[in-house]
């Protein structure tokens, strides 16, 4: 993932602020998820990757925004990079996933992306070439 | 996807210099894919603009905010808190994104920082080719998968004009004649009959296929042109 910063410091206070403004929604989403895995059926990336559980929408939001929420934003650069790996590489934000309990999973993933972006951690399309 | 190219620096600078606090809004969608208006491009442009304004002792300062997609309101919610702090907005998304932002914040002047060029394909990193003009009446089914609107300089619907010359378009620059290509492909598929039916012509201006090469990558491809 791209990190144009020279230092690897993470402004945990800034992350905390973003988390605070969305606390109610995140809390509900994380509490309501019944791990029924029904959302998996609606994610094309889950199917494209032969049902790899790491592509389940629920897995993706729990391990991104869920992780940030549980850690109350106190997270280091490495963890942020891991999260960005999930929210950019394993989700295209097509907004097609369906949760029978009404969790807006794309919204949760977009929120995790926002937090990464706020720390200058994001995906750029020319990095694909560097990786090739 | 939608392909765009950054406007000339001076044009951008002039558009916003009458404002003190400007928010440059990036888009994580198509313009991020074609390296025109993602977070990286927003950050870079802002660095250049702020340096230029401070060098000229101008008060204008530009901040950044990149959303996942400017063409979908669900990704604009977090902007609501930020936008009121600014007297001018700039967008690095395509025309669709700019317009959705303009619609959401009707009291804020907005300026596009990119030119939206086309619906196109990715050839290489930083080099893109126009493929569709979103005419709304796709004819690819009878033209062998070659778009006469994008590829033919005159957007002709019923075969080539008299200017076609050994497979090259009369407008020059060695541009292949779209209709020659269509004919060849249909012949290969035994489907030449498809273009014998008369299609009502659309009114289009002369345009040839445009290539979108990002400046940062232009040098790399110069030899191959
Ligand atoms: S938004 Fe992401 S998780 Fe949901 S269906 Fe699309 S790719 Fe899958
Ligand atoms: S706003 Fe334009 S550039 Fe951004 S994702 Fe939508 S269509 Fe693509
Ligand atoms: S005919 Fe050409 S311009 Fe029209 S939709 Fe098809 S590809 Fe696009």
mmCIF file of C-alpha atoms and ligand atoms in Angstrom:
data_model
loop_
_atom_site.group_PDB
_atom_site.id
_atom_site.type_symbol
_atom_site.label_atom_id
_atom_site.label_comp_id
_atom_site.label_asym_id
_atom_site.label_seq_id
_atom_site.Cartn_x
_atom_site.Cartn_y
_atom_site.Cartn_z
ATOM 1 C CA UNK A 1 0.000 0.000 0.000
ATOM 2 C CA UNK A 2 1.071 3.487 -0.678
ATOM 3 C CA UNK A 3 2.387 5.514 2.160
ATOM 4 C CA UNK A 4 3.805 8.775 0.885
ATOM 5 C CA UNK A 5 4.653 9.914 4.408
ATOM 6 C CA UNK A 6 8.283 9.978 5.336
ATOM 7 C CA UNK A 7 7.682 9.080 8.926
ATOM 8 C CA UNK A 8 5.503 6.181 9.937
ATOM 9 C CA UNK A 9 3.701 7.952 12.720
ATOM 10 C CA UNK A 10 -0.009 7.384 13.009
ATOM 11 C CA UNK A 11 -2.189 10.131 14.402
ATOM 12 C CA UNK A 12 -4.323 7.936 16.643
ATOM 13 C CA UNK A 13 -6.161 10.961 18.000
ATOM 14 C CA UNK A 14 -7.387 11.851 14.496
ATOM 15 C CA UNK A 15 -8.524 8.271 13.944
ATOM 16 C CA UNK A 16 -10.330 8.365 17.245
ATOM 17 C CA UNK A 17 -12.211 11.473 16.165
ATOM 18 C CA UNK A 18 -13.463 9.804 12.970
ATOM 19 C CA UNK A 19 -14.443 6.715 14.945
ATOM 20 C CA UNK A 20 -16.318 8.821 17.468
ATOM 21 C CA UNK A 21 -18.496 10.471 14.850
ATOM 22 C CA UNK A 22 -19.583 7.063 13.530
ATOM 23 C CA UNK A 23 -19.569 5.180 16.816
ATOM 24 C CA UNK A 24 -23.279 4.322 16.972
ATOM 25 C CA UNK A 25 -23.407 2.791 13.498
ATOM 26 C CA UNK A 26 -20.201 0.807 13.972
ATOM 27 C CA UNK A 27 -21.265 -0.491 17.324
ATOM 28 C CA UNK A 28 -24.599 -1.652 15.941
ATOM 29 C CA UNK A 29 -23.005 -3.281 12.901
ATOM 30 C CA UNK A 30 -20.468 -5.171 14.990
ATOM 31 C CA UNK A 31 -23.025 -6.256 17.547
ATOM 32 C CA UNK A 32 -25.736 -7.216 15.088
ATOM 33 C CA UNK A 33 -23.611 -9.369 12.787
ATOM 34 C CA UNK A 34 -24.765 -12.933 13.404
ATOM 35 C CA UNK A 35 -21.887 -14.466 11.424
ATOM 36 C CA UNK A 36 -24.512 -16.152 9.296
ATOM 37 C CA UNK A 37 -22.254 -15.665 6.233
ATOM 38 C CA UNK A 38 -25.252 -14.878 4.036
ATOM 39 C CA UNK A 39 -23.528 -11.723 2.826
ATOM 40 C CA UNK A 40 -20.854 -13.903 1.258
ATOM 41 C CA UNK A 41 -23.313 -15.052 -1.397
ATOM 42 C CA UNK A 42 -23.778 -11.505 -2.671
ATOM 43 C CA UNK A 43 -20.074 -10.639 -3.038
ATOM 44 C CA UNK A 44 -18.689 -11.428 -6.463
ATOM 45 C CA UNK A 45 -15.137 -11.302 -5.167
ATOM 46 C CA UNK A 46 -15.959 -14.066 -2.689
ATOM 47 C CA UNK A 47 -17.108 -16.231 -5.599
ATOM 48 C CA UNK A 48 -14.249 -15.239 -7.867
ATOM 49 C CA UNK A 49 -11.854 -16.373 -5.129
ATOM 50 C CA UNK A 50 -13.523 -19.760 -4.818
ATOM 51 C CA UNK A 51 -15.230 -19.016 -1.558
ATOM 52 C CA UNK A 52 -12.073 -17.910 0.264
ATOM 53 C CA UNK A 53 -13.472 -16.806 3.657
ATOM 54 C CA UNK A 54 -11.142 -13.799 3.707
ATOM 55 C CA UNK A 55 -13.354 -12.341 0.991
ATOM 56 C CA UNK A 56 -16.558 -12.628 2.988
ATOM 57 C CA UNK A 57 -18.005 -9.128 3.407
ATOM 58 C CA UNK A 58 -18.476 -9.741 7.129
ATOM 59 C CA UNK A 59 -14.880 -10.885 7.534
ATOM 60 C CA UNK A 60 -13.720 -7.778 5.721
ATOM 61 C CA UNK A 61 -15.580 -5.257 7.829
ATOM 62 C CA UNK A 62 -14.932 -7.025 11.114
ATOM 63 C CA UNK A 63 -11.194 -7.147 10.437
ATOM 64 C CA UNK A 64 -10.978 -3.565 9.272
ATOM 65 C CA UNK A 65 -13.357 -1.173 10.938
ATOM 66 C CA UNK A 66 -14.010 -3.719 13.695
ATOM 67 C CA UNK A 67 -10.327 -3.865 14.511
ATOM 68 C CA UNK A 68 -10.037 -0.068 14.536
ATOM 69 C CA UNK A 69 -13.097 0.182 16.750
ATOM 70 C CA UNK A 70 -11.893 -2.387 19.270
ATOM 71 C CA UNK A 71 -8.464 -0.777 19.458
ATOM 72 C CA UNK A 72 -10.150 2.635 19.804
ATOM 73 C CA UNK A 73 -7.939 3.851 17.000
ATOM 74 C CA UNK A 74 -4.727 3.019 18.879
ATOM 75 C CA UNK A 75 -3.088 1.280 16.004
ATOM 76 C CA UNK A 76 0.323 1.407 14.344
ATOM 77 C CA UNK A 77 1.349 1.877 10.733
ATOM 78 C CA UNK A 78 1.755 -1.851 10.146
ATOM 79 C CA UNK A 79 -1.781 -2.578 11.317
ATOM 80 C CA UNK A 80 -3.090 0.241 9.178
ATOM 81 C CA UNK A 81 -1.367 -1.260 6.151
ATOM 82 C CA UNK A 82 -2.926 -4.641 6.930
ATOM 83 C CA UNK A 83 -6.331 -3.012 7.121
ATOM 84 C CA UNK A 84 -5.791 -1.161 3.862
ATOM 85 C CA UNK A 85 -4.879 -4.463 2.250
ATOM 86 C CA UNK A 86 -8.331 -5.767 3.210
ATOM 87 C CA UNK A 87 -10.379 -2.725 2.290
ATOM 88 C CA UNK A 88 -8.741 -2.066 -1.075
ATOM 89 C CA UNK A 89 -7.488 -5.407 -2.310
ATOM 90 C CA UNK A 90 -10.385 -7.540 -1.181
ATOM 91 C CA UNK A 91 -13.252 -5.133 -1.793
ATOM 92 C CA UNK A 92 -14.031 -2.861 -4.724
ATOM 93 C CA UNK A 93 -16.871 -1.091 -2.932
ATOM 94 C CA UNK A 94 -19.349 -2.131 -5.586
ATOM 95 C CA UNK A 95 -21.962 -1.792 -2.801
ATOM 96 C CA UNK A 96 -23.705 -4.990 -3.874
ATOM 97 C CA UNK A 97 -23.392 -6.978 -0.664
ATOM 98 C CA UNK A 98 -26.577 -7.760 1.113
ATOM 99 C CA UNK A 99 -26.943 -8.320 4.839
ATOM 100 C CA UNK A 100 -30.319 -9.690 5.936
ATOM 101 C CA UNK A 101 -29.880 -7.904 9.260
ATOM 102 C CA UNK A 102 -29.498 -4.569 7.544
ATOM 103 C CA UNK A 103 -25.821 -3.881 8.167
ATOM 104 C CA UNK A 104 -24.486 -1.477 5.577
ATOM 105 C CA UNK A 105 -21.220 -3.306 4.963
ATOM 106 C CA UNK A 106 -19.925 -1.039 2.181
ATOM 107 C CA UNK A 107 -20.433 1.921 4.474
ATOM 108 C CA UNK A 108 -18.276 0.219 7.096
ATOM 109 C CA UNK A 109 -15.572 -0.598 4.577
ATOM 110 C CA UNK A 110 -15.670 2.940 3.177
ATOM 111 C CA UNK A 111 -15.224 4.223 6.716
ATOM 112 C CA UNK A 112 -12.134 2.074 7.193
ATOM 113 C CA UNK A 113 -10.806 3.442 3.905
ATOM 114 C CA UNK A 114 -11.462 6.989 5.116
ATOM 115 C CA UNK A 115 -9.432 6.320 8.217
ATOM 116 C CA UNK A 116 -6.566 4.883 6.187
ATOM 117 C CA UNK A 117 -6.727 7.863 3.840
ATOM 118 C CA UNK A 118 -6.625 10.273 6.768
ATOM 119 C CA UNK A 119 -3.224 8.746 7.609
ATOM 120 C CA UNK A 120 -2.055 8.844 4.002
ATOM 121 C CA UNK A 121 -2.309 5.095 3.592
ATOM 122 C CA UNK A 122 -4.126 4.203 0.378
ATOM 123 C CA UNK A 123 -3.948 2.251 -2.807
ATOM 124 C CA UNK A 124 -2.647 3.717 -6.044
ATOM 125 C CA UNK A 125 -2.984 2.067 -9.408
ATOM 126 C CA UNK A 126 0.609 2.572 -10.463
ATOM 127 C CA UNK A 127 1.814 0.508 -7.521
ATOM 128 C CA UNK A 128 0.457 -2.578 -9.318
ATOM 129 C CA UNK A 129 3.262 -2.130 -11.796
ATOM 130 C CA UNK A 130 5.908 -1.872 -9.108
ATOM 131 C CA UNK A 131 4.627 -5.131 -7.674
ATOM 132 C CA UNK A 132 4.574 -6.955 -10.994
ATOM 133 C CA UNK B 1 -13.915 3.310 -17.098
ATOM 134 C CA UNK B 2 -14.075 7.103 -17.297
ATOM 135 C CA UNK B 3 -10.731 8.577 -18.333
ATOM 136 C CA UNK B 4 -9.636 12.070 -17.408
ATOM 137 C CA UNK B 5 -6.587 14.263 -17.579
ATOM 138 C CA UNK B 6 -5.461 16.998 -15.238
ATOM 139 C CA UNK B 7 -6.093 20.539 -16.452
ATOM 140 C CA UNK B 8 -3.080 22.796 -17.052
ATOM 141 C CA UNK B 9 -1.702 24.083 -13.755
ATOM 142 C CA UNK B 10 -2.194 27.768 -14.610
ATOM 143 C CA UNK B 11 -5.843 27.227 -15.480
ATOM 144 C CA UNK B 12 -6.477 25.544 -12.139
ATOM 145 C CA UNK B 13 -4.583 28.208 -10.255
ATOM 146 C CA UNK B 14 -6.425 31.068 -11.902
ATOM 147 C CA UNK B 15 -9.800 29.484 -11.281
ATOM 148 C CA UNK B 16 -9.352 29.380 -7.519
ATOM 149 C CA UNK B 17 -7.111 32.346 -6.734
ATOM 150 C CA UNK B 18 -10.061 34.547 -5.787
ATOM 151 C CA UNK B 19 -10.863 32.253 -2.851
ATOM 152 C CA UNK B 20 -9.093 32.004 0.474
ATOM 153 C CA UNK B 21 -9.857 28.496 1.647
ATOM 154 C CA UNK B 22 -10.322 25.898 -1.052
ATOM 155 C CA UNK B 23 -11.033 22.201 -0.586
ATOM 156 C CA UNK B 24 -9.673 19.946 -3.315
ATOM 157 C CA UNK B 25 -11.808 16.806 -3.402
ATOM 158 C CA UNK B 26 -10.317 13.660 -4.911
ATOM 159 C CA UNK B 27 -12.149 10.568 -6.116
ATOM 160 C CA UNK B 28 -11.083 6.994 -5.366
ATOM 161 C CA UNK B 29 -12.915 5.670 -8.451
ATOM 162 C CA UNK B 30 -12.086 5.947 -12.164
ATOM 163 C CA UNK B 31 -9.839 9.008 -11.904
ATOM 164 C CA UNK B 32 -7.789 7.169 -9.349
ATOM 165 C CA UNK B 33 -7.396 4.248 -11.771
ATOM 166 C CA UNK B 34 -6.207 6.554 -14.578
ATOM 167 C CA UNK B 35 -3.939 8.480 -12.188
ATOM 168 C CA UNK B 36 -5.658 11.807 -12.754
ATOM 169 C CA UNK B 37 -7.529 12.576 -9.547
ATOM 170 C CA UNK B 38 -6.949 10.073 -6.751
ATOM 171 C CA UNK B 39 -5.548 10.927 -3.347
ATOM 172 C CA UNK B 40 -1.980 10.902 -4.631
ATOM 173 C CA UNK B 41 -2.768 13.391 -7.403
ATOM 174 C CA UNK B 42 -4.774 15.588 -5.024
ATOM 175 C CA UNK B 43 -1.872 15.749 -2.566
ATOM 176 C CA UNK B 44 0.624 16.543 -5.291
ATOM 177 C CA UNK B 45 -1.491 19.262 -6.892
ATOM 178 C CA UNK B 46 -2.130 20.877 -3.521
ATOM 179 C CA UNK B 47 1.564 20.947 -2.730
ATOM 180 C CA UNK B 48 2.219 22.747 -6.010
ATOM 181 C CA UNK B 49 -0.700 25.154 -5.630
ATOM 182 C CA UNK B 50 0.113 26.079 -2.042
ATOM 183 C CA UNK B 51 3.760 26.637 -2.924
ATOM 184 C CA UNK B 52 2.767 28.851 -5.851
ATOM 185 C CA UNK B 53 0.271 30.885 -3.832
ATOM 186 C CA UNK B 54 2.621 31.434 -0.937
ATOM 187 C CA UNK B 55 5.418 32.356 -3.355
ATOM 188 C CA UNK B 56 3.177 35.068 -4.785
ATOM 189 C CA UNK B 57 2.026 36.216 -1.343
ATOM 190 C CA UNK B 58 -1.544 35.231 -2.120
ATOM 191 C CA UNK B 59 -3.881 34.214 0.657
ATOM 192 C CA UNK B 60 -5.372 31.178 -1.109
ATOM 193 C CA UNK B 61 -4.711 27.833 0.598
ATOM 194 C CA UNK B 62 -5.886 24.451 -0.605
ATOM 195 C CA UNK B 63 -6.668 21.417 1.570
ATOM 196 C CA UNK B 64 -7.370 17.831 0.519
ATOM 197 C CA UNK B 65 -10.139 15.341 1.034
ATOM 198 C CA UNK B 66 -10.552 12.198 -1.042
ATOM 199 C CA UNK B 67 -13.796 10.233 -1.085
ATOM 200 C CA UNK B 68 -14.286 6.737 -2.462
ATOM 201 C CA UNK B 69 -16.528 7.826 -5.341
ATOM 202 C CA UNK B 70 -17.877 11.273 -6.042
ATOM 203 C CA UNK B 71 -20.673 9.905 -8.206
ATOM 204 C CA UNK B 72 -22.393 8.199 -5.291
ATOM 205 C CA UNK B 73 -23.866 10.235 -2.460
ATOM 206 C CA UNK B 74 -23.285 7.532 0.097
ATOM 207 C CA UNK B 75 -19.600 8.385 -0.076
ATOM 208 C CA UNK B 76 -20.151 12.113 0.320
ATOM 209 C CA UNK B 77 -21.603 12.107 3.812
ATOM 210 C CA UNK B 78 -18.303 12.765 5.577
ATOM 211 C CA UNK B 79 -17.785 15.800 3.364
ATOM 212 C CA UNK B 80 -20.768 17.531 4.937
ATOM 213 C CA UNK B 81 -18.800 18.355 8.063
ATOM 214 C CA UNK B 82 -15.755 19.559 6.178
ATOM 215 C CA UNK B 83 -17.212 21.638 3.336
ATOM 216 C CA UNK B 84 -18.648 24.499 5.461
ATOM 217 C CA UNK B 85 -15.075 25.484 6.404
ATOM 218 C CA UNK B 86 -14.298 26.428 2.802
ATOM 219 C CA UNK B 87 -15.337 29.243 0.519
ATOM 220 C CA UNK B 88 -14.480 27.393 -2.678
ATOM 221 C CA UNK B 89 -14.416 23.775 -3.822
ATOM 222 C CA UNK B 90 -12.345 21.995 -6.417
ATOM 223 C CA UNK B 91 -12.965 18.488 -7.689
ATOM 224 C CA UNK B 92 -10.602 16.047 -9.340
ATOM 225 C CA UNK B 93 -13.382 13.630 -10.314
ATOM 226 C CA UNK B 94 -15.021 13.347 -13.722
ATOM 227 C CA UNK B 95 -17.800 15.699 -14.735
ATOM 228 C CA UNK B 96 -20.326 13.444 -13.066
ATOM 229 C CA UNK B 97 -18.573 13.704 -9.729
ATOM 230 C CA UNK B 98 -18.132 17.478 -9.994
ATOM 231 C CA UNK B 99 -21.829 17.863 -10.672
ATOM 232 C CA UNK B 100 -22.927 15.728 -7.784
ATOM 233 C CA UNK B 101 -20.772 17.777 -5.427
ATOM 234 C CA UNK B 102 -22.157 20.988 -6.961
ATOM 235 C CA UNK B 103 -25.664 19.687 -6.418
ATOM 236 C CA UNK B 104 -24.990 18.755 -2.804
ATOM 237 C CA UNK B 105 -23.407 22.108 -1.909
ATOM 238 C CA UNK B 106 -25.261 24.571 -4.143
ATOM 239 C CA UNK B 107 -23.967 27.625 -2.280
ATOM 240 C CA UNK B 108 -20.298 26.749 -2.904
ATOM 241 C CA UNK B 109 -18.522 27.640 -6.131
ATOM 242 C CA UNK B 110 -16.895 24.515 -7.574
ATOM 243 C CA UNK B 111 -14.062 24.181 -10.098
ATOM 244 C CA UNK B 112 -13.019 21.041 -11.978
ATOM 245 C CA UNK B 113 -9.300 20.309 -11.863
ATOM 246 C CA UNK B 114 -9.440 17.643 -14.561
ATOM 247 C CA UNK B 115 -10.875 17.394 -18.051
ATOM 248 C CA UNK B 116 -13.123 14.378 -18.459
ATOM 249 C CA UNK B 117 -12.102 12.790 -21.729
ATOM 250 C CA UNK B 118 -13.750 9.487 -22.438
ATOM 251 C CA UNK B 119 -14.917 6.044 -21.577
ATOM 252 C CA UNK B 120 -11.776 4.119 -22.316
ATOM 253 C CA UNK B 121 -9.506 1.175 -21.802
ATOM 254 C CA UNK B 122 -6.210 0.874 -19.934
ATOM 255 C CA UNK B 123 -3.333 0.259 -22.312
ATOM 256 C CA UNK B 124 -0.424 0.678 -19.930
ATOM 257 C CA UNK B 125 0.010 2.439 -16.623
ATOM 258 C CA UNK B 126 -0.551 6.096 -17.477
ATOM 259 C CA UNK B 127 -1.751 5.519 -21.022
ATOM 260 C CA UNK B 128 -5.392 5.163 -21.953
ATOM 261 C CA UNK B 129 -7.418 4.931 -25.124
ATOM 262 C CA UNK B 130 -10.896 6.203 -25.846
ATOM 263 C CA UNK B 131 -13.343 3.474 -26.802
ATOM 264 C CA UNK B 132 -16.875 4.746 -26.301
ATOM 265 C CA UNK B 133 -18.694 8.067 -26.397
ATOM 266 C CA UNK B 134 -21.638 6.820 -24.431
ATOM 267 C CA UNK B 135 -24.033 7.569 -27.282
ATOM 268 C CA UNK B 136 -26.768 5.582 -25.617
ATOM 269 C CA UNK B 137 -27.541 3.488 -28.692
ATOM 270 C CA UNK B 138 -24.722 1.018 -28.928
ATOM 271 C CA UNK B 139 -24.208 -0.346 -32.425
ATOM 272 C CA UNK B 140 -21.251 -2.633 -31.689
ATOM 273 C CA UNK B 141 -23.439 -5.646 -32.344
ATOM 274 C CA UNK B 142 -23.539 -4.989 -36.065
ATOM 275 C CA UNK B 143 -20.145 -3.342 -36.468
ATOM 276 C CA UNK B 144 -18.042 -6.279 -35.328
ATOM 277 C CA UNK B 145 -17.266 -4.778 -31.943
ATOM 278 C CA UNK B 146 -15.671 -1.635 -33.432
ATOM 279 C CA UNK B 147 -17.343 1.650 -32.506
ATOM 280 C CA UNK B 148 -17.937 3.853 -35.576
ATOM 281 C CA UNK B 149 -18.752 6.846 -33.404
ATOM 282 C CA UNK B 150 -15.474 6.785 -31.506
ATOM 283 C CA UNK B 151 -13.266 5.461 -34.296
ATOM 284 C CA UNK B 152 -14.654 7.126 -37.444
ATOM 285 C CA UNK B 153 -13.733 10.832 -37.680
ATOM 286 C CA UNK B 154 -17.203 11.569 -39.020
ATOM 287 C CA UNK B 155 -19.104 9.173 -36.840
ATOM 288 C CA UNK B 156 -20.614 7.578 -39.926
ATOM 289 C CA UNK B 157 -23.154 4.830 -39.580
ATOM 290 C CA UNK B 158 -23.344 3.320 -43.047
ATOM 291 C CA UNK B 159 -19.875 2.563 -44.328
ATOM 292 C CA UNK B 160 -16.875 4.753 -45.123
ATOM 293 C CA UNK B 161 -16.921 8.182 -46.742
ATOM 294 C CA UNK B 162 -15.090 8.862 -50.004
ATOM 295 C CA UNK B 163 -11.986 9.868 -48.087
ATOM 296 C CA UNK B 164 -11.001 6.371 -47.040
ATOM 297 C CA UNK B 165 -7.680 5.542 -48.662
ATOM 298 C CA UNK B 166 -6.096 2.088 -48.470
ATOM 299 C CA UNK B 167 -7.361 1.606 -44.953
ATOM 300 C CA UNK B 168 -6.337 5.081 -43.743
ATOM 301 C CA UNK B 169 -8.660 7.970 -42.858
ATOM 302 C CA UNK B 170 -8.416 11.112 -44.978
ATOM 303 C CA UNK B 171 -7.881 13.346 -41.958
ATOM 304 C CA UNK B 172 -4.318 12.055 -41.816
ATOM 305 C CA UNK B 173 -1.932 11.086 -39.029
ATOM 306 C CA UNK B 174 -2.135 7.511 -40.272
ATOM 307 C CA UNK B 175 -5.430 7.036 -38.456
ATOM 308 C CA UNK B 176 -6.957 3.737 -39.536
ATOM 309 C CA UNK B 177 -10.329 3.967 -41.254
ATOM 310 C CA UNK B 178 -12.875 2.583 -38.808
ATOM 311 C CA UNK B 179 -15.134 1.346 -41.570
ATOM 312 C CA UNK B 180 -12.338 -0.526 -43.295
ATOM 313 C CA UNK B 181 -11.644 -2.279 -39.986
ATOM 314 C CA UNK B 182 -15.341 -2.981 -39.468
ATOM 315 C CA UNK B 183 -15.608 -4.457 -42.944
ATOM 316 C CA UNK B 184 -12.516 -6.640 -42.495
ATOM 317 C CA UNK B 185 -13.699 -7.988 -39.189
ATOM 318 C CA UNK B 186 -17.224 -8.724 -40.387
ATOM 319 C CA UNK B 187 -15.812 -10.413 -43.481
ATOM 320 C CA UNK B 188 -13.719 -12.676 -41.266
ATOM 321 C CA UNK B 189 -16.852 -13.548 -39.329
ATOM 322 C CA UNK B 190 -18.933 -14.004 -42.490
ATOM 323 C CA UNK B 191 -21.252 -11.225 -41.390
ATOM 324 C CA UNK B 192 -20.842 -8.490 -44.032
ATOM 325 C CA UNK B 193 -24.627 -8.571 -44.464
ATOM 326 C CA UNK B 194 -24.867 -6.790 -41.105
ATOM 327 C CA UNK B 195 -23.698 -3.515 -42.618
ATOM 328 C CA UNK B 196 -25.867 -3.691 -45.708
ATOM 329 C CA UNK B 197 -28.908 -2.620 -43.719
ATOM 330 C CA UNK B 198 -29.239 1.176 -43.643
ATOM 331 C CA UNK B 199 -28.938 2.786 -40.210
ATOM 332 C CA UNK B 200 -30.283 6.275 -39.592
ATOM 333 C CA UNK B 201 -27.330 8.580 -39.081
ATOM 334 C CA UNK B 202 -26.716 10.449 -35.852
ATOM 335 C CA UNK B 203 -25.553 14.047 -35.800
ATOM 336 C CA UNK B 204 -22.031 13.991 -34.422
ATOM 337 C CA UNK B 205 -19.152 16.392 -34.729
ATOM 338 C CA UNK B 206 -15.918 15.275 -36.330
ATOM 339 C CA UNK B 207 -13.782 13.689 -33.686
ATOM 340 C CA UNK B 208 -11.131 11.033 -33.790
ATOM 341 C CA UNK B 209 -10.119 8.720 -31.037
ATOM 342 C CA UNK B 210 -8.127 10.501 -28.392
ATOM 343 C CA UNK B 211 -5.287 9.080 -26.378
ATOM 344 C CA UNK B 212 -4.956 10.148 -22.801
ATOM 345 C CA UNK B 213 -1.351 10.095 -21.720
ATOM 346 C CA UNK B 214 -0.592 11.380 -18.255
ATOM 347 C CA UNK B 215 2.278 13.851 -18.346
ATOM 348 C CA UNK B 216 4.226 11.925 -15.733
ATOM 349 C CA UNK B 217 4.374 8.924 -18.045
ATOM 350 C CA UNK B 218 4.678 10.692 -21.392
ATOM 351 C CA UNK B 219 8.487 10.465 -21.504
ATOM 352 C CA UNK B 220 8.426 6.747 -21.063
ATOM 353 C CA UNK B 221 6.230 6.181 -24.099
ATOM 354 C CA UNK B 222 7.747 8.772 -26.412
ATOM 355 C CA UNK B 223 10.011 6.314 -28.285
ATOM 356 C CA UNK B 224 7.217 3.877 -28.911
ATOM 357 C CA UNK B 225 4.910 6.373 -30.605
HETATM 358 S S1 LIG C 1 -18.875 -3.859 -1.605
HETATM 359 FE FE1 LIG C 1 -17.041 -5.114 -1.297
HETATM 360 S S2 LIG C 1 -17.705 -6.710 0.140
HETATM 361 FE FE2 LIG C 1 -19.569 -5.792 -0.726
HETATM 362 S S3 LIG C 1 -20.101 -7.081 -2.476
HETATM 363 FE FE3 LIG C 1 -18.833 -5.378 -3.271
HETATM 364 S S4 LIG C 1 -16.724 -6.185 -3.245
HETATM 365 FE FE4 LIG C 1 -17.972 -7.543 -1.937
HETATM 366 S S1 LIG C 2 -17.123 10.378 -9.849
HETATM 367 FE FE1 LIG C 2 -16.508 9.967 -11.948
HETATM 368 S S2 LIG C 2 -14.370 9.427 -11.714
HETATM 369 FE FE2 LIG C 2 -15.259 9.201 -9.695
HETATM 370 S S3 LIG C 2 -15.897 7.035 -9.613
HETATM 371 FE FE3 LIG C 2 -17.644 8.234 -10.329
HETATM 372 S S4 LIG C 2 -17.582 8.068 -12.553
HETATM 373 FE FE4 LIG C 2 -15.581 7.502 -11.794
HETATM 374 S S1 LIG C 3 -21.876 2.777 -30.373
HETATM 375 FE FE1 LIG C 3 -19.903 3.450 -29.693
HETATM 376 S S2 LIG C 3 -20.327 5.347 -28.537
HETATM 377 FE FE2 LIG C 3 -22.265 4.276 -28.757
HETATM 378 S S3 LIG C 3 -22.396 3.071 -26.849
HETATM 379 FE FE3 LIG C 3 -21.508 1.718 -28.434
HETATM 380 S S4 LIG C 3 -19.306 1.911 -28.129
HETATM 381 FE FE4 LIG C 3 -20.269 3.657 -27.059
#
